[in-house]
Amino acid sequence: DSSKKNTAADSGPEKEKAYTIGYCTMGYSIAPWVLFLGDNLKAECEKRGWKFNMLSAEGDSELQAEQIQTMISKKPDLILIFAGDASLCVDWVKDIDAAGIHSVLVGMDVKEEGRKYATAFVGPDQEQMTYNVASEIIKEYGPDAGLTIAQIGGVPQQYDYIVRVKGFNEACKNTNYTLIEPEWAHSNRADAQGKMENLLATYGDKIDILMGYDDDLTLGAVAAIEEAGLTGKIKVYSITGMVEALHAIEEGRMVMTVQNSTAEIARVCGNVMDKILSGESVEYNNPSELFYITKENVADYKGEF
Amino acid sequence: MNSNSKETNLWKKFLEMNGSGVLIALISFIILVSIISPHITGGKYLTWTNIIQVFRQQTYIGIIACGMTFVIISGNIDLSVGSQLTLLTVLCANFSHYGNLAAIFGTLTLGLVLGFFNGLFVSGLKLNPFIVTLGTGSIFGALAMILTSGFTKRADSTLFNYIGTGSVLGFIPMPVLIMLCVVLIFAFILKRTVFGQRIYAIGANPKAARYSGIRSRAFVAITYILSGFCCALAAITLIARSTSANPAVAGGKEMDVILSVVLGGTSILGGKGSIWGTVIGFLFIGFMSNGFTFLNFNQYMQWVVMGIILVIALAIDVYKQKGRV
Amino acid sequence: MRNLVTDLKNMKIGLNRFLLSYNSVVILLILCFFGTFFIDGFNNNISTIIFDSSIYGFMAVALGIIMVTGNIDLSVGFQAAGSAVTTVIVLDGTGSLFLAVVSALCVAVLMGCINGFTVVKLGISPLIATIATNYIYKGYVYFFTKTGAYYPQGELRDLLKSSFSRLRFFDLKILSLTIIIFILLIVLFMFLMRKTNFGNAMYIAGDNGEAGVLSGINIKRVSFLAYVIGGFLCGIAGIFLASNSGAAMYTQGEGRDIFAVSACVIGGIKMAGGKGTLLNILLGILIMRVISTGMNLMMIPSSWVDFVSGVLIIFVLVIDRITSIKKEE
Amino acid sequence: MPEKKQPLVELKGITKSFPGVKALSDVSFDIYPGEVHALCGENGAGKSTLIKVMTGAHKPDSGKIFIDGNEIVINSTQQAMESGIACIYQELSIAPQLDVAKNVFLGNMFVNKAGFLDLKKLYRETDDILCNYIGLKVSPKKPAGELSVGQQQMVEIGRALTRRARVIIMDEPTSSLSESEADTLFKLIKMLKDDNAAIVYISHKLDEVMNLADRITVIRDGRNIITMDTKDTTQDELISHMIGRTLENLYQKVPAKQGEKVLEVKQLSKADVFQNVSFSVNKGEILGFFGLVGAGRSEIMRAIFGVDKYDAGEILINGKKLSPGNPACAIEAGLGFCTEDRKLEGLMLRLSVLQNMTLVKLPAISKAGVVNRKKQSSLVNQYVENISIKTPSVHQLTGNLSGGNQQKVVLAKWLMMNPDVLIVDEPTRGIDVGSKSEIYGLLGELSRNGVAIIVVSSEIEEIMGICDRVITVCEGEVTAEMDIEGLDCEAVLSAALGRKHRHNAEIVNNTKTGNKA
Ligand SMILES: Nc1ncnc2c1ncn2[C@@H]1O[C@H](COP(=O)(O)OP(=O)(O)OP(=O)(O)O)[C@@H](O)[C@H]1O
Ligand SMILES: Nc1ncnc2c1ncn2[C@@H]1O[C@H](COP(=O)(O)OP(=O)(O)OP(=O)(O)O)[C@@H](O)[C@H]1O
Ligand SMILES: [Mg+2]
Ligand SMILES: [Mg+2]
């Protein structure tokens, strides 16, 4: 119920009020994608002449919890959250709601029990995203192709990676694929390359598919595959949609990436915020479009970074 | 001295050698993995390519560890190498847009500068090395974040590609060659030059070193500058390989480095140690993480096993030191 | 009666010691002054600062006690996280809060023993030894938290939350159970370290262990027990961490050791050991927390927090150095 | 000694070996209540090791230990103390940051019924001990690290007293004590004897031994040589037992021909340490610096060598001014400095003999900074032979050598750089007669090769025996400068005491020159 909350309606008639937006991100600089999300949101707010306050927890959920409290005590008109952990986020939105402030979840939704406290969610379902990628693979090769799939992720305990892995593995449940334990490159492309080398040394060309959970790292792995001369033999799927990745797809070094466009998320988020602050009611779910980019349609897209 | 038979003498000599305990642990680990892995993942562990790979993955740890060996032998420590590496990779990526020379020389100079700061604090102001480098570490790390505002920098340059992916005689990758050069040069400096010998002296008893006319403070400062230089070199090879740097690059790498050095039998108290031991040290860590893939261990298994093996290896080294001062 | 007199005397000595470490006091005062007048919302957050200080304080105190005996422990963070995880596991499994707490403390103490064993019995240098054991604890924590925050189902979670860190007297945050227990423990251990034979032995261990051994003190046991106490304190920290966020998380362990070391150092504990009181550590903790909270309130990116604390560490060391030179002259 | 009485402690057939060294082989030793039993032997003979076996600091490889006739196994220092054995170790064992009181009662603090430290009692008792027994005028609350070395030694003696031990072992207690401090110690020992305590006394100062001991046991190379009653022996006999040969006159001085002035010191001053020190040394001359411990001689020498700074004055070597506060420059100028404290300032105990010896010489035996290994080892071996250093190999860690040999290593380090001026501070502190005479020989030889030598010493005979000239220092001021020719100790001593303490001089005089027969 967003009626009781302070909106433009009860905070004065003037339309061009300069609102303050608080943004609590799990980490501004832990990965390029997160960074661009932040920058684009900022751009959206400044475009509307709003004040944009950011607090970044650099991957530490404990710290993010503190920062949420700090943000509340600052009493902004609306709080955007890119949550480091969907279940802890339940408490956060609860507290924000109690303080009579709107909360909008960006990029990462809160657990069900939290949804009644939050005003809206903007962004893709990350779990769904990787689920779909897996479905694509299954569609391509069939569920009993006995594929061997290697996975490379960023930081093992980071929530967005956790859900991505979860989604992918869900989809592969009822197939006879063998999934190798994910390797973690700790947001370091060189490490990703090393990990991939290890995988190749271990399984050689037994690996049919590489699932990368972040283009930046995937590209490291791709380099390793190239060096091993297995380009094309090992089909590479990935997400986020970096410029480099799109090139790689054009050149056939990768098969698919999902552009989870931060600009798109920010755009949708902007509209949602407009509505909320001008007192209109909004849908809870505001999906941002995902673009599944392959050789066929790669020409139509340009990466963000 | 009591007489003993030839082979026990050889055995004694081997034990006397720095890091032999770890060498034992390493060899047994390798054997174990190469026996087990075919049954688990069907991977062949002990192949030339794999060995080369371990070397290549450990390139930058190895290079930094060489510098760190000097620092530790002189009785100090440098906890800031991880952040130095991060900062320097990021900077190197930036410089690379102004051309190769700018990138390489710029990075190396800045490496020297960072090292100089540590040296200034530790030997100039005589501050506790552990804590000071902890402090400078968080400063450098923060700087990397602030300068880049977290953005992943990308380097583009043909030379870098060559350094990163080129290879000599077709089978020695360029980074490995660089590392080997560093290892050989540093080993030579440490064992054969006046500078090296005096580093040992300073580590063993700084006061006596000073009373023997050794300019201890200058020497200590130099070890830190060398360490900074190594970080720069490592940063270059790292960039050359991954062509991209973000501030998360080298979080916590200093632990790997220090472990490598100490595993190699270098005394954290200073005055004792060798580059050769350090090489064993970082190979040990390299072969472990590489071996875990062969065993299809997941992250938490890796950590637990790694911890246990480390304790054992270190315990062996302590045990064989017993009775020697 | 006599004892009372001596006690009072020692309290006075304690006060002097406290004032001797004035540079940290001064820093703290300056920071607070700056905060109250230049950061809006600082005053409303003071209770929060104290609250967080006490939660993280347990770890810092644990480390400080170990540092007094001349050793170090870089695994405090994951010892705490380990205890947090254990709390949740057991609570989730048995539904008994009591069992959860007990087993959490046991696990933490066990971790302390492992550290003590590797350092004291095996004789591995403490820095390295605790880096190594840290991997083990990390593994243990990650095993349970690898799918994100790990918490007990349903009302058990609320039970966990409401039981410890949310418990308050007169509904004042400043009177939270956390803070009270923290203060009680500080007082207890200060007493232990200053007034008991064991405490005295701890200082000897850090000052000149060899001398202690030659005069018949079981230095090894003392150092070992220091690690055990450290484990115990981390255990308590873990319980409160778990209760505070109603879950066990990997990040509860990450980077805490650095925080603890910084706190101890800024407070004025010497790496060499044999020196420093818990009051020093307390100051260090407060300073660290004031900085990070204050900068949060000013919306300054947290990388700047690292930057500042780094600068502060060096600053404190320099001040230390200067004063010690002064003493020499 | 009344033989019917039962020995308090008895060691039978003790054997102990360290890697590379057999420190003790089948040594027996016994001690009766109310006697002082001296333990004599060269450096590395195994004295300290033997007593460390007695105090449980070392476990013997074989052998039995009896206390009051019944055999026991001593596993820990604690156990040894409980059975009434206390020890003052050769190496200082002070906790520098703890205060004096806590150091005196280190390991047996007072605990009240509640189980807490009884600090009031602690300080009261400490006051009592400091004043009435060891005559130390410092506050019990002062950190022990701020005491002078001698005072620290006294604190340790006090520590031994507090144990109310029946056997008190003293390993070279006087090596760093001033005469008056030593005097208090001797009084203490007498007192303890009268309380029927047993005392094991180790010292290289044989006159002390002859004065104090009832019985003397000599060990050499870790073996029993003889146990004898002091009253039926002479110092010379004792010496011959110790070094296994008769030592004709310790100091045989062959006068060297002196050359021109090498080192000149003008009006050197440092606030409240030393004032207006001026002197000069010639080629081939041995100049003695005499004074009581704490007179400031080491400080003067340290200032000259550039280890310490000084406030005023200048130093000329071969006429060139020496830049202050930089040992490296001093060495380049041809100055060598053999410090008074081997372990702290002289040696890298964790490095090998070879590394220690060539430390200063390195640049000379290296091209473009690269050390010439062959030269290095040949040079070292040559020196090890020339000055007969007892070591299994040149790669042995110096920490495992005995005091005398360690001192020789330090000397060798400085000899290698063949200096123009060599300063030796307390060159024979804690060193046995055998090595002593060798070191004196060495110094003499050097002077004959035209090296100017400055010897700082607290032993009057040493000064009289080897020097051409002596300068006396008292409280940081030069009180006299005289040629040794036809000079008697009296004059030197009273000069060293600055004439004020005439009475005190008598005591020193007696203890020092008492039994030169
Ligand atoms: N910890 C040790 N490790 C190896 N060797 C040792 C050790 N301690 C003593 N030694 C050796 O044992 C022998 C006896 O040493 P000890 O200290 O007992 O001689 P000492 O009679 O006390 O000589 P000094 O008069 O110089 O004190 C020496 O050769 C010494 O090198
Ligand atoms: N460790 C110390 N701590 C404090 N004061 C000291 C210390 N050692 C010496 N002193 C003081 O410094 C002054 C000079 O000491 P120093 O040792 O130079 O005298 P010295 O004539 O060299 O006696 P020694 O026979 O010990 O060489 C004296 O006042 C002495 O008490
Ligand atoms: Mg001895
Ligand atoms: Mg002296």
PDB file of C-alpha atoms in Angstrom, chain C residues 213-302:
ATOM      1  CA  VAL C 213      60.362 -20.125  30.796  1.00  0.00           C
ATOM      2  CA  LEU C 214      63.667 -19.950  32.675  1.00  0.00           C
ATOM      3  CA  SER C 215      61.832 -18.759  35.778  1.00  0.00           C
ATOM      4  CA  GLY C 216      59.380 -21.605  35.588  1.00  0.00           C
ATOM      5  CA  ILE C 217      56.355 -20.033  33.921  1.00  0.00           C
ATOM      6  CA  ASN C 218      54.579 -22.289  31.455  1.00  0.00           C
ATOM      7  CA  ILE C 219      54.684 -19.762  28.631  1.00  0.00           C
ATOM      8  CA  LYS C 220      53.431 -22.235  26.050  1.00  0.00           C
ATOM      9  CA  ARG C 221      50.271 -22.849  28.035  1.00  0.00           C
ATOM     10  CA  VAL C 222      49.685 -19.123  28.407  1.00  0.00           C
ATOM     11  CA  SER C 223      50.032 -18.451  24.681  1.00  0.00           C
ATOM     12  CA  PHE C 224      47.807 -21.417  23.932  1.00  0.00           C
ATOM     13  CA  LEU C 225      45.118 -20.220  26.319  1.00  0.00           C
ATOM     14  CA  ALA C 226      45.287 -16.773  24.750  1.00  0.00           C
ATOM     15  CA  TYR C 227      44.250 -18.343  21.451  1.00  0.00           C
ATOM     16  CA  VAL C 228      41.486 -20.286  23.186  1.00  0.00           C
ATOM     17  CA  ILE C 229      40.147 -17.102  24.775  1.00  0.00           C
ATOM     18  CA  GLY C 230      40.389 -15.465  21.384  1.00  0.00           C
ATOM     19  CA  GLY C 231      38.310 -18.260  19.898  1.00  0.00           C
ATOM     20  CA  PHE C 232      35.742 -17.911  22.651  1.00  0.00           C
ATOM     21  CA  LEU C 233      35.352 -14.173  22.065  1.00  0.00           C
ATOM     22  CA  CYS C 234      35.040 -14.717  18.320  1.00  0.00           C
ATOM     23  CA  GLY C 235      32.380 -17.288  19.160  1.00  0.00           C
ATOM     24  CA  ILE C 236      30.358 -14.670  21.010  1.00  0.00           C
ATOM     25  CA  ALA C 237      30.891 -12.236  18.155  1.00  0.00           C
ATOM     26  CA  GLY C 238      29.578 -14.881  15.771  1.00  0.00           C
ATOM     27  CA  ILE C 239      26.421 -15.437  17.797  1.00  0.00           C
ATOM     28  CA  PHE C 240      25.631 -11.737  17.802  1.00  0.00           C
ATOM     29  CA  LEU C 241      26.458 -11.429  14.097  1.00  0.00           C
ATOM     30  CA  ALA C 242      24.088 -14.288  13.327  1.00  0.00           C
ATOM     31  CA  SER C 243      21.381 -12.800  15.488  1.00  0.00           C
ATOM     32  CA  ASN C 244      21.904  -9.309  14.117  1.00  0.00           C
ATOM     33  CA  SER C 245      21.163 -10.278  10.524  1.00  0.00           C
ATOM     34  CA  GLY C 246      19.150 -13.358  11.430  1.00  0.00           C
ATOM     35  CA  ALA C 247      21.438 -15.360   9.186  1.00  0.00           C
ATOM     36  CA  ALA C 248      24.944 -16.657   8.693  1.00  0.00           C
ATOM     37  CA  MET C 249      26.812 -15.146   5.814  1.00  0.00           C
ATOM     38  CA  TYR C 250      30.193 -15.596   4.206  1.00  0.00           C
ATOM     39  CA  THR C 251      30.806 -11.864   4.383  1.00  0.00           C
ATOM     40  CA  GLN C 252      30.600 -11.978   8.169  1.00  0.00           C
ATOM     41  CA  GLY C 253      34.171 -13.264   8.018  1.00  0.00           C
ATOM     42  CA  GLU C 254      35.632 -11.322   5.112  1.00  0.00           C
ATOM     43  CA  GLY C 255      38.140  -8.611   5.997  1.00  0.00           C
ATOM     44  CA  ARG C 256      37.306  -8.544   9.717  1.00  0.00           C
ATOM     45  CA  ASP C 257      40.872  -9.508  10.623  1.00  0.00           C
ATOM     46  CA  ILE C 258      42.171  -6.373   8.951  1.00  0.00           C
ATOM     47  CA  PHE C 259      39.602  -4.332  10.866  1.00  0.00           C
ATOM     48  CA  ALA C 260      40.690  -5.966  14.115  1.00  0.00           C
ATOM     49  CA  VAL C 261      44.395  -5.413  13.467  1.00  0.00           C
ATOM     50  CA  SER C 262      43.802  -1.786  12.530  1.00  0.00           C
ATOM     51  CA  ALA C 263      41.686  -1.234  15.640  1.00  0.00           C
ATOM     52  CA  CYS C 264      44.346  -2.730  17.894  1.00  0.00           C
ATOM     53  CA  VAL C 265      47.136  -0.770  16.269  1.00  0.00           C
ATOM     54  CA  ILE C 266      45.300   2.535  16.208  1.00  0.00           C
ATOM     55  CA  GLY C 267      44.464   1.895  19.848  1.00  0.00           C
ATOM     56  CA  GLY C 268      48.162   1.437  20.585  1.00  0.00           C
ATOM     57  CA  ILE C 269      48.750  -2.300  20.977  1.00  0.00           C
ATOM     58  CA  LYS C 270      52.353  -3.112  20.023  1.00  0.00           C
ATOM     59  CA  MET C 271      53.063  -5.816  17.457  1.00  0.00           C
ATOM     60  CA  ALA C 272      56.000  -6.976  19.549  1.00  0.00           C
ATOM     61  CA  GLY C 273      53.634  -7.809  22.386  1.00  0.00           C
ATOM     62  CA  GLY C 274      53.956  -7.346  26.119  1.00  0.00           C
ATOM     63  CA  LYS C 275      52.223  -3.987  26.011  1.00  0.00           C
ATOM     64  CA  GLY C 276      48.764  -2.465  25.729  1.00  0.00           C
ATOM     65  CA  THR C 277      45.467  -2.690  27.560  1.00  0.00           C
ATOM     66  CA  LEU C 278      41.939  -3.489  26.449  1.00  0.00           C
ATOM     67  CA  LEU C 279      41.080   0.179  26.851  1.00  0.00           C
ATOM     68  CA  ASN C 280      43.517   0.852  24.026  1.00  0.00           C
ATOM     69  CA  ILE C 281      41.663  -1.585  21.809  1.00  0.00           C
ATOM     70  CA  LEU C 282      38.316  -0.109  22.789  1.00  0.00           C
ATOM     71  CA  LEU C 283      39.515   3.298  21.603  1.00  0.00           C
ATOM     72  CA  GLY C 284      40.801   1.813  18.369  1.00  0.00           C
ATOM     73  CA  ILE C 285      37.473   0.181  17.641  1.00  0.00           C
ATOM     74  CA  LEU C 286      35.491   3.335  18.333  1.00  0.00           C
ATOM     75  CA  ILE C 287      37.768   5.362  16.094  1.00  0.00           C
ATOM     76  CA  MET C 288      37.375   2.913  13.218  1.00  0.00           C
ATOM     77  CA  ARG C 289      33.607   2.792  13.572  1.00  0.00           C
ATOM     78  CA  VAL C 290      33.232   6.551  13.870  1.00  0.00           C
ATOM     79  CA  ILE C 291      35.189   6.978  10.671  1.00  0.00           C
ATOM     80  CA  SER C 292      33.249   4.441   8.609  1.00  0.00           C
ATOM     81  CA  THR C 293      29.828   5.491   9.901  1.00  0.00           C
ATOM     82  CA  GLY C 294      30.649   9.160   9.559  1.00  0.00           C
ATOM     83  CA  MET C 295      31.818   8.718   5.979  1.00  0.00           C
ATOM     84  CA  ASN C 296      28.722   6.683   5.220  1.00  0.00           C
ATOM     85  CA  LEU C 297      26.602   9.528   6.513  1.00  0.00           C
ATOM     86  CA  MET C 298      28.516  11.864   4.227  1.00  0.00           C
ATOM     87  CA  MET C 299      27.784   9.529   1.315  1.00  0.00           C
ATOM     88  CA  ILE C 300      31.488   9.084   0.664  1.00  0.00           C
ATOM     89  CA  PRO C 301      32.369   5.950  -1.325  1.00  0.00           C
ATOM     90  CA  SER C 302      33.585   3.221   0.984  1.00  0.00           C
TER      91      SER C 302
END
